[in-house]
Amino acid sequence: MTAEAKQAADFRPRRSVLYMPGANERALEKAKGIPADALILDLEDAVAPSAKESARERVCAAVVEGGYGQRELIIRVNGRDTDWHADDLRAAAKAGPDAILVPKVGSADEVHAIERDLVAAGAPEHTKIWAMVETPIAMLHALDIASASPRLAVLIMGTNDLAKELRVEHVPGRAPLLTGLGLSLLAARAAGKVIIDGVYNNVKDAEGFAAECQQGRELGFDGKTLIHPGQVEPCNTAFSPTEAQLTESAEIVKAWAEAEAEGRGVVTVNGRMIENLHVDNARRLLAVGEAIKARSGS
C-alpha cells in the first residue's frame, strides 16, 4: 500500500458535523438523508429538562437501529455536573455510537474519569471520546486534555460558551476568540488529534457563514460544527481540497518521485522549490481528496 493509500484508508472526513436535537424523532429520521460527515445526536442544549429521559431513549434507539450510512454518529451527553450525566453515559455506552461527546471538559483528570466510566459501562472499543473545550480553563489546559488518552479522538470548540465566559462579543473575524482557538489548535496538532471549529449562530447569514468557514479552514481546523442542515453543503465545500489543489498536489508527488529515482536533489513544480514538507502536505491533501471521494461514492 502506498503512503497516499494508507493515509486515505486512515482518514475519516469530518468537514461537517451537524447537531441534531435528540428529542425530535422527525429530525433524527431526516438526518439519514443529510450529507453531513458526522451527526451529533444531542441530549444537552437541544433538549428541555422534562424531555431528557425520553430523548435519551430515542437517541440510543436510533444509534442501535442505524440506517445512517457512512455518517459518523456521536451522542452528546449532558455535562458531568448534571443529574443526567451518569444515566446518559451508561445508555450511550450500551448503544455503542462512534463517539460520545462530553461538554465542558476542563482537565486531563476529567478525560480519565470519562474513560473509566465508559469502560465500566461496557462501551465497545470503537466508541471514542470527543471532548468539548469551551471554557478559559480548558484553553489553558488544552494540551493536557488532548493528550490525556488514546481514546480521545476529537476536540470540539464550544465558541458560544467560550464567548460567554470571556464576556466578549461575537464579531466578524472572531478576534476576541482567536487566542483560545489558537491554543486549542496547537494542542490538537501536538497530540495528533482532530479538532472541529465551533458553530455559526445566524443561519440566515450565508455570507458570514462562508467567511467563517474559510477562516476556520485557513486556521487549520478539520471541519466545523453546524446547527442547520442548510449549512452542510457550503461547509463540505469549504473544507474540501479544490481541484486545483489536488492537481498541484499530484504534480508535486510525481515530480518528487521522479527526482528521487533520478538521484536529483532539487525539485521544482510550477517554478516553486519543493521540499519534504511540501510533499507531505501534498500527500495529505490527496488522501483527504480520496477519502471524500470514497465517502460520496463517486
XYZ file of N, CA and C in Angstrom, residues 42-228:
561
model
N -28.020 15.099 20.021
C -27.804 15.934 21.204
C -28.801 15.651 22.329
N -28.256 15.385 23.513
C -29.067 15.240 24.717
C -28.921 16.440 25.643
N -28.075 17.404 25.266
C -27.786 18.517 26.159
C -28.608 19.753 25.816
N -27.999 20.720 25.135
C -28.634 22.031 24.945
C -29.953 21.970 24.189
N -30.082 21.031 23.273
C -31.277 20.997 22.428
C -32.468 20.305 23.086
N -32.310 19.852 24.322
C -33.365 19.068 24.971
C -33.779 19.718 26.287
N -35.071 19.960 26.446
C -35.598 20.539 27.681
C -35.465 19.536 28.826
N -35.331 20.010 30.056
C -35.195 19.095 31.195
C -36.290 18.035 31.264
N -37.516 18.416 30.936
C -38.633 17.466 31.026
C -38.566 16.369 29.963
N -37.730 16.580 28.943
C -37.649 15.615 27.838
C -36.341 14.829 27.836
N -35.522 15.000 28.845
C -34.192 14.375 28.852
C -34.264 12.849 28.768
N -35.122 12.241 29.552
C -35.158 10.779 29.589
C -35.689 10.191 28.284
N -36.752 10.773 27.765
C -37.308 10.262 26.517
C -36.345 10.492 25.356
N -35.630 11.622 25.363
C -34.643 11.891 24.317
C -33.508 10.880 24.387
N -33.090 10.539 25.581
C -32.019 9.541 25.752
C -32.418 8.212 25.127
N -33.640 7.776 25.413
C -34.125 6.514 24.851
C -34.209 6.582 23.334
N -34.707 7.711 22.830
C -34.897 7.870 21.386
C -33.547 7.869 20.655
N -32.582 8.601 21.177
C -31.269 8.708 20.530
C -30.549 7.360 20.543
N -30.555 6.697 21.670
C -29.867 5.406 21.754
C -30.516 4.374 20.835
N -31.837 4.414 20.744
C -32.538 3.507 19.832
C -32.171 3.809 18.385
N -32.042 5.085 18.053
C -31.682 5.466 16.687
C -30.283 4.959 16.325
N -29.358 5.038 17.274
C -27.995 4.558 17.022
C -27.991 3.049 16.812
N -28.715 2.332 17.653
C -28.768 0.875 17.536
C -29.440 0.462 16.235
N -30.503 1.154 15.869
C -31.237 0.826 14.641
C -30.410 1.120 13.397
N -29.642 2.196 13.417
C -28.785 2.529 12.290
C -29.545 3.137 11.127
N -29.011 2.930 9.922
C -29.616 3.500 8.729
C -29.024 4.832 8.335
N -27.893 5.201 8.950
C -27.268 6.497 8.682
C -26.096 6.407 7.704
N -25.929 5.255 7.079
C -24.882 5.108 6.074
C -23.495 5.300 6.678
N -22.646 6.053 5.962
C -21.275 6.272 6.414
C -21.147 7.437 7.394
N -22.245 8.071 7.711
C -22.180 9.202 8.643
C -21.718 8.732 10.017
N -20.781 9.465 10.571
C -20.310 9.162 11.915
C -21.372 9.615 12.918
N -21.690 8.756 13.880
C -22.727 9.056 14.864
C -22.096 9.299 16.226
N -22.417 10.462 16.799
C -21.903 10.850 18.101
C -23.081 11.221 18.990
N -23.074 10.748 20.209
C -24.093 11.152 21.183
C -23.466 12.178 22.118
N -24.087 13.382 22.170
C -23.628 14.357 23.158
C -24.448 14.176 24.429
N -23.760 13.808 25.503
C -24.406 13.613 26.789
C -24.440 14.933 27.548
N -25.195 14.972 28.608
C -25.191 16.132 29.487
C -23.901 16.159 30.310
N -23.547 17.328 30.792
C -22.282 17.523 31.471
C -22.145 16.717 32.754
N -20.905 16.552 33.178
C -20.615 15.739 34.358
C -21.175 16.347 35.641
N -21.506 17.620 35.601
C -22.036 18.281 36.792
C -23.559 18.282 36.838
N -24.209 17.474 35.981
C -25.667 17.427 35.940
C -26.189 16.094 36.465
N -27.472 16.072 36.786
C -28.105 14.849 37.287
C -28.294 13.806 36.188
N -28.223 14.218 34.932
C -28.480 13.293 33.817
C -27.229 12.596 33.300
N -26.059 13.100 33.654
C -24.819 12.644 33.014
C -24.598 11.140 33.149
N -24.676 10.626 34.359
C -24.344 9.217 34.574
C -25.267 8.299 33.773
N -26.570 8.569 33.801
C -27.515 7.746 33.038
C -27.290 7.909 31.538
N -26.998 9.134 31.102
C -26.693 9.363 29.685
C -25.503 8.516 29.247
N -24.451 8.551 30.045
C -23.218 7.864 29.674
C -23.424 6.353 29.620
N -24.125 5.823 30.599
C -24.368 4.378 30.610
C -25.201 3.946 29.406
N -26.249 4.709 29.107
C -27.108 4.354 27.979
C -26.368 4.505 26.654
N -25.605 5.585 26.525
C -24.852 5.809 25.286
C -23.801 4.733 25.090
N -23.129 4.341 26.175
C -22.114 3.293 26.072
C -22.740 1.987 25.580
N -23.911 1.667 26.071
C -24.601 0.444 25.650
C -25.006 0.516 24.183
N -25.396 1.712 23.722
C -25.799 1.873 22.318
C -24.614 1.736 21.367
N -23.420 2.114 21.823
C -22.216 1.931 21.022
C -22.086 2.819 19.805
N -22.264 4.136 19.935
C -22.061 5.025 18.772
C -20.574 5.115 18.423
N -20.268 5.866 17.381
C -18.866 6.069 17.029
C -18.121 6.826 18.123
N -18.829 7.732 18.797
C -18.197 8.502 19.862
C -19.250 9.045 20.809
N -18.786 9.417 21.994
C -19.607 10.111 22.974
C -18.951 11.456 23.240
N -19.721 12.519 23.055
C -19.222 13.884 23.228
C -19.626 14.396 24.604
N -18.628 14.854 25.352
C -18.874 15.352 26.707
C -18.622 16.852 26.737
N -19.581 17.637 27.234
C -19.409 19.093 27.293
C -18.444 19.513 28.397
N -17.904 20.710 28.214
C -17.126 21.411 29.246
C -16.068 20.552 29.919
N -15.266 19.892 29.106
C -14.120 19.153 29.642
C -13.008 20.153 29.931
N -12.486 20.123 31.163
C -11.526 21.152 31.547
C -10.183 20.652 32.015
N -9.984 19.320 32.029
C -8.713 18.803 32.527
C -8.496 17.378 32.048
N -7.245 16.932 32.149
C -6.922 15.548 31.821
C -7.610 14.593 32.788
N -7.732 14.986 34.056
C -8.396 14.135 35.048
C -9.838 13.842 34.649
N -10.504 14.825 34.070
C -11.876 14.609 33.625
C -11.926 13.608 32.480
N -10.977 13.696 31.559
C -10.910 12.718 30.467
C -10.710 11.320 31.034
N -9.805 11.184 32.002
C -9.560 9.875 32.611
C -10.818 9.343 33.284
N -11.566 10.225 33.962
C -12.802 9.799 34.624
C -13.845 9.356 33.606
N -13.966 10.086 32.520
C -14.909 9.718 31.453
C -14.540 8.356 30.879
N -13.250 8.151 30.650
C -12.800 6.866 30.096
C -13.102 5.722 31.061
N -12.849 5.923 32.335
C -13.154 4.876 33.320
C -14.646 4.555 33.326
N -15.466 5.592 33.246
C -16.913 5.379 33.249
C -17.373 4.626 31.996
N -16.766 4.936 30.864
C -17.121 4.229 29.627
C -16.758 2.754 29.715
N -15.570 2.485 30.219
C -15.138 1.093 30.369
C -16.060 0.358 31.332
N -16.379 1.002 32.447
C -17.260 0.375 33.436
C -18.657 0.110 32.867
N -19.086 0.975 31.957
C -20.416 0.815 31.351
C -20.418 -0.165 30.186
N -19.239 -0.686 29.841
C -19.163 -1.679 28.772
C -19.175 -1.121 27.373
N -18.725 0.116 27.201
C -18.687 0.717 25.859
C -17.741 -0.079 24.959
N -18.145 -0.343 23.723
C -17.244 -1.050 22.803
C -16.002 -0.221 22.498
N -14.935 -0.874 22.102
C -13.667 -0.181 21.862
C -13.772 0.882 20.777
N -14.688 0.676 19.821
C -14.788 1.653 18.730
C -15.434 2.965 19.167
N -16.063 2.986 20.321
C -16.699 4.219 20.811
C -15.648 5.123 21.436
N -15.328 6.197 20.731
C -14.287 7.114 21.165
C -14.866 8.226 22.046
N -13.962 8.992 22.640
C -14.346 10.173 23.407
C -14.107 11.406 22.542
N -15.118 12.263 22.454
C -14.955 13.596 21.898
C -15.148 14.570 23.057
N -14.285 15.543 23.152
C -14.336 16.488 24.264
C -14.622 17.886 23.775
N -15.598 18.544 24.407
C -15.850 19.947 24.111
C -14.945 20.804 24.990
N -14.191 21.685 24.348
C -13.365 22.651 25.078
C -14.021 24.010 24.871
N -14.503 24.586 25.964
C -15.358 25.770 25.823
C -15.268 26.728 27.006
N -14.196 26.608 27.787
C -14.006 27.497 28.935
C -12.557 27.980 28.965
N -12.295 29.083 29.657
C -10.909 29.551 29.770
C -9.972 28.494 30.345
N -10.435 27.737 31.342
C -9.568 26.720 31.933
C -9.248 25.626 30.924
N -10.194 25.316 30.049
C -9.948 24.315 29.011
C -8.918 24.812 28.000
N -8.972 26.094 27.648
C -7.984 26.646 26.721
C -6.584 26.532 27.323
N -6.471 26.819 28.616
C -5.165 26.807 29.270
C -4.649 25.392 29.516
N -5.533 24.407 29.522
C -5.148 23.014 29.723
C -5.376 22.177 28.464
N -5.454 22.816 27.320
C -5.840 22.115 26.090
C -4.903 20.967 25.748
N -3.606 21.143 25.909
C -2.668 20.073 25.570
C -2.841 18.889 26.514
N -3.033 19.160 27.797
C -3.262 18.073 28.753
C -4.516 17.290 28.380
N -5.560 17.999 28.004
C -6.809 17.346 27.619
C -6.605 16.506 26.357
N -6.000 17.108 25.340
C -5.852 16.436 24.045
C -4.986 15.185 24.133
N -4.006 15.190 25.033
C -3.071 14.065 25.120
C -3.391 13.120 26.280
N -4.562 13.295 26.906
C -4.878 12.522 28.111
C -5.098 11.040 27.840
N -5.619 10.703 26.655
C -5.973 9.308 26.395
C -5.992 9.022 24.897
N -5.523 7.836 24.483
C -5.654 7.444 23.075
C -7.112 7.334 22.638
N -7.993 7.139 23.609
C -9.412 7.003 23.270
C -10.039 8.336 22.911
N -9.425 9.431 23.359
C -9.917 10.752 22.989
C -9.473 11.041 21.559
N -10.442 11.207 20.665
C -10.129 11.331 19.243
C -10.295 12.739 18.701
N -11.210 13.525 19.279
C -11.595 14.798 18.674
C -11.832 15.847 19.767
N -11.354 17.066 19.488
C -11.719 18.223 20.291
C -12.755 19.037 19.518
N -13.792 19.470 20.212
C -14.831 20.316 19.620
C -14.788 21.675 20.303
N -14.672 22.726 19.511
C -14.677 24.070 20.081
C -16.103 24.488 20.447
N -16.278 24.887 21.691
C -17.568 25.427 22.115
C -17.464 26.942 22.175
N -17.559 27.590 21.026
C -17.273 29.027 20.952
C -18.344 29.886 21.604
N -19.592 29.413 21.640
C -20.629 30.211 22.308
C -20.369 30.304 23.804
N -20.078 29.186 24.429
C -19.792 29.200 25.859
C -18.490 29.928 26.154
N -17.514 29.764 25.265
C -16.241 30.465 25.472
C -16.452 31.978 25.433
N -17.242 32.448 24.470
C -17.527 33.882 24.385
C -18.241 34.370 25.643
N -19.162 33.570 26.143
C -19.865 33.938 27.375
C -18.903 34.048 28.545
N -18.033 33.047 28.685
C -17.090 33.034 29.807
C -16.094 34.190 29.722
N -15.706 34.545 28.506
C -14.747 35.638 28.320
C -15.403 37.010 28.360
N -16.748 37.025 28.296
C -17.523 38.275 28.277
C -17.196 39.111 27.038
N -17.109 38.422 25.914
C -16.797 39.100 24.662
C -17.983 38.988 23.712
N -17.925 39.753 22.639
C -18.978 39.736 21.636
C -18.574 38.862 20.451
N -19.601 38.329 19.784
C -19.378 37.634 18.521
C -19.259 38.698 17.426
N -18.082 38.800 16.835
C -17.846 39.808 15.809
C -17.223 39.135 14.594
N -17.412 39.702 13.401
C -16.762 39.150 12.210
C -15.250 39.057 12.414
N -14.698 37.920 12.039
C -13.270 37.700 12.224
C -12.912 37.072 13.554
N -13.838 37.102 14.521
C -13.688 36.429 15.821
C -12.405 36.806 16.569
N -11.994 38.044 16.468
C -10.759 38.471 17.140
C -10.738 38.137 18.631
N -11.843 38.327 19.385
C -11.792 38.024 20.810
C -11.558 36.544 21.134
N -11.827 35.665 20.165
C -11.719 34.222 20.395
C -10.450 33.608 19.826
N -9.671 34.373 19.092
C -8.543 33.800 18.353
C -7.479 33.191 19.264
N -7.268 33.763 20.434
C -6.280 33.178 21.348
C -6.703 31.770 21.763
N -7.957 31.626 22.161
C -8.452 30.310 22.553
C -8.464 29.323 21.405
N -8.881 29.776 20.229
C -8.873 28.903 19.057
C -7.456 28.442 18.747
N -6.512 29.375 18.812
C -5.127 29.048 18.503
C -4.514 28.081 19.494
N -4.769 28.290 20.794
C -4.237 27.385 21.809
C -4.780 25.968 21.617
N -6.062 25.878 21.297
C -6.671 24.558 21.102
C -6.135 23.875 19.854
N -5.946 24.644 18.786
C -5.365 24.087 17.566
C -3.952 23.574 17.802
N -3.151 24.358 18.498
C -1.788 23.918 18.814
C -1.819 22.609 19.602
N -2.707 22.528 20.580
C -2.797 21.332 21.413
C -3.216 20.114 20.590
N -4.225 20.294 19.741
C -4.707 19.175 18.937
C -3.617 18.657 18.010
N -2.921 19.561 17.353
C -1.873 19.121 16.423
C -0.705 18.478 17.172
N -0.356 19.030 18.336
C 0.737 18.452 19.113
C 0.396 17.042 19.579
N -0.881 16.805 19.868
C -1.318 15.500 20.354
C -1.779 14.569 19.232
N -1.801 15.069 18.004
C -2.229 14.251 16.875
C -3.713 13.976 16.848
N -4.513 14.948 17.289
C -5.963 14.761 17.336
C -6.684 15.669 16.338
N -7.894 15.283 15.996
C -8.756 16.079 15.128
C -9.351 17.211 15.963
N -9.563 18.369 15.326
C -10.200 19.486 16.021
C -11.220 20.147 15.105
N -12.424 20.370 15.652
C -13.551 20.886 14.884
C -13.940 22.264 15.405
N -14.126 23.199 14.490
C -14.475 24.578 14.825
C -15.888 24.657 15.411
N -16.180 25.781 16.081
C -17.476 25.999 16.697
C -18.553 26.377 15.691
N -19.761 26.596 16.193
C -20.920 26.856 15.344
C -20.974 28.322 14.931
N -21.730 28.565 13.853
C -22.066 29.914 13.415
C -23.550 30.090 13.675
N -23.907 31.097 14.468
C -25.256 31.170 15.030
C -26.342 31.662 14.085
N -25.998 32.534 13.127
C -27.014 33.141 12.269
C -27.204 32.290 11.015
N -28.218 31.441 11.030
C -28.406 30.508 9.919
C -28.869 31.213 8.648
N -29.309 32.465 8.755
C -29.750 33.206 7.570
C -28.624 34.013 6.927
N -27.475 34.075 7.565
C -26.348 34.866 7.067
C -25.373 33.968 6.312
N -25.694 33.668 5.059
C -24.867 32.771 4.268
C -23.470 33.340 4.020
N -23.394 34.631 3.802
C -22.101 35.263 3.526
C -21.196 35.205 4.755
N -21.749 35.524 5.911
C -20.969 35.458 7.132
C -20.533 34.041 7.451
N -21.425 33.084 7.205
C -21.085 31.680 7.439
C -19.947 31.234 6.534
N -20.021 31.590 5.261
C -18.965 31.213 4.322
C -17.622 31.800 4.744
N -17.647 33.048 5.204
C -16.404 33.696 5.640
C -15.811 32.984 6.845
N -16.673 32.555 7.775
C -16.154 31.881 8.973
C -15.651 30.473 8.642
N -16.299 29.796 7.694
C -15.782 28.504 7.227
C -14.392 28.674 6.622
N -14.251 29.687 5.784
C -12.949 29.933 5.168
C -11.897 30.241 6.233
N -12.266 31.061 7.202
C -11.326 31.366 8.283
C -10.940 30.096 9.046
N -11.931 29.270 9.354
C -11.662 28.038 10.081
C -10.711 27.125 9.344
N -10.922 27.014 8.048
C -10.012 26.170 7.266
C -8.620 26.786 7.210
N -8.536 28.090 7.020
C -7.234 28.744 6.957
C -6.486 28.617 8.283
N -7.225 28.649 9.390
C -6.596 28.484 10.699
C -6.063 27.071 10.899
N -6.711 26.082 10.261
C -6.244 24.708 10.380
C -7.245 23.719 10.933
N -8.486 24.147 11.144
C -9.497 23.219 11.645
C -9.810 22.147 10.605
N -10.225 20.974 11.089
C -10.572 19.861 10.204
C -11.995 19.963 9.677
N -12.826 20.734 10.342
C -14.217 20.887 9.935
C -14.907 21.842 10.881
N -16.239 21.880 10.800
C -16.996 22.853 11.591
C -18.272 22.207 12.109
N -18.647 22.533 13.342
C -19.936 22.107 13.861
C -21.029 23.030 13.325
N -22.199 22.448 13.087
C -23.285 23.151 12.405
C -24.581 22.996 13.184
N -25.477 23.971 12.997
C -26.760 23.932 13.702
C -27.952 23.862 12.761
N -27.703 23.828 11.455
C -28.825 23.785 10.497
C -28.396 22.977 9.270
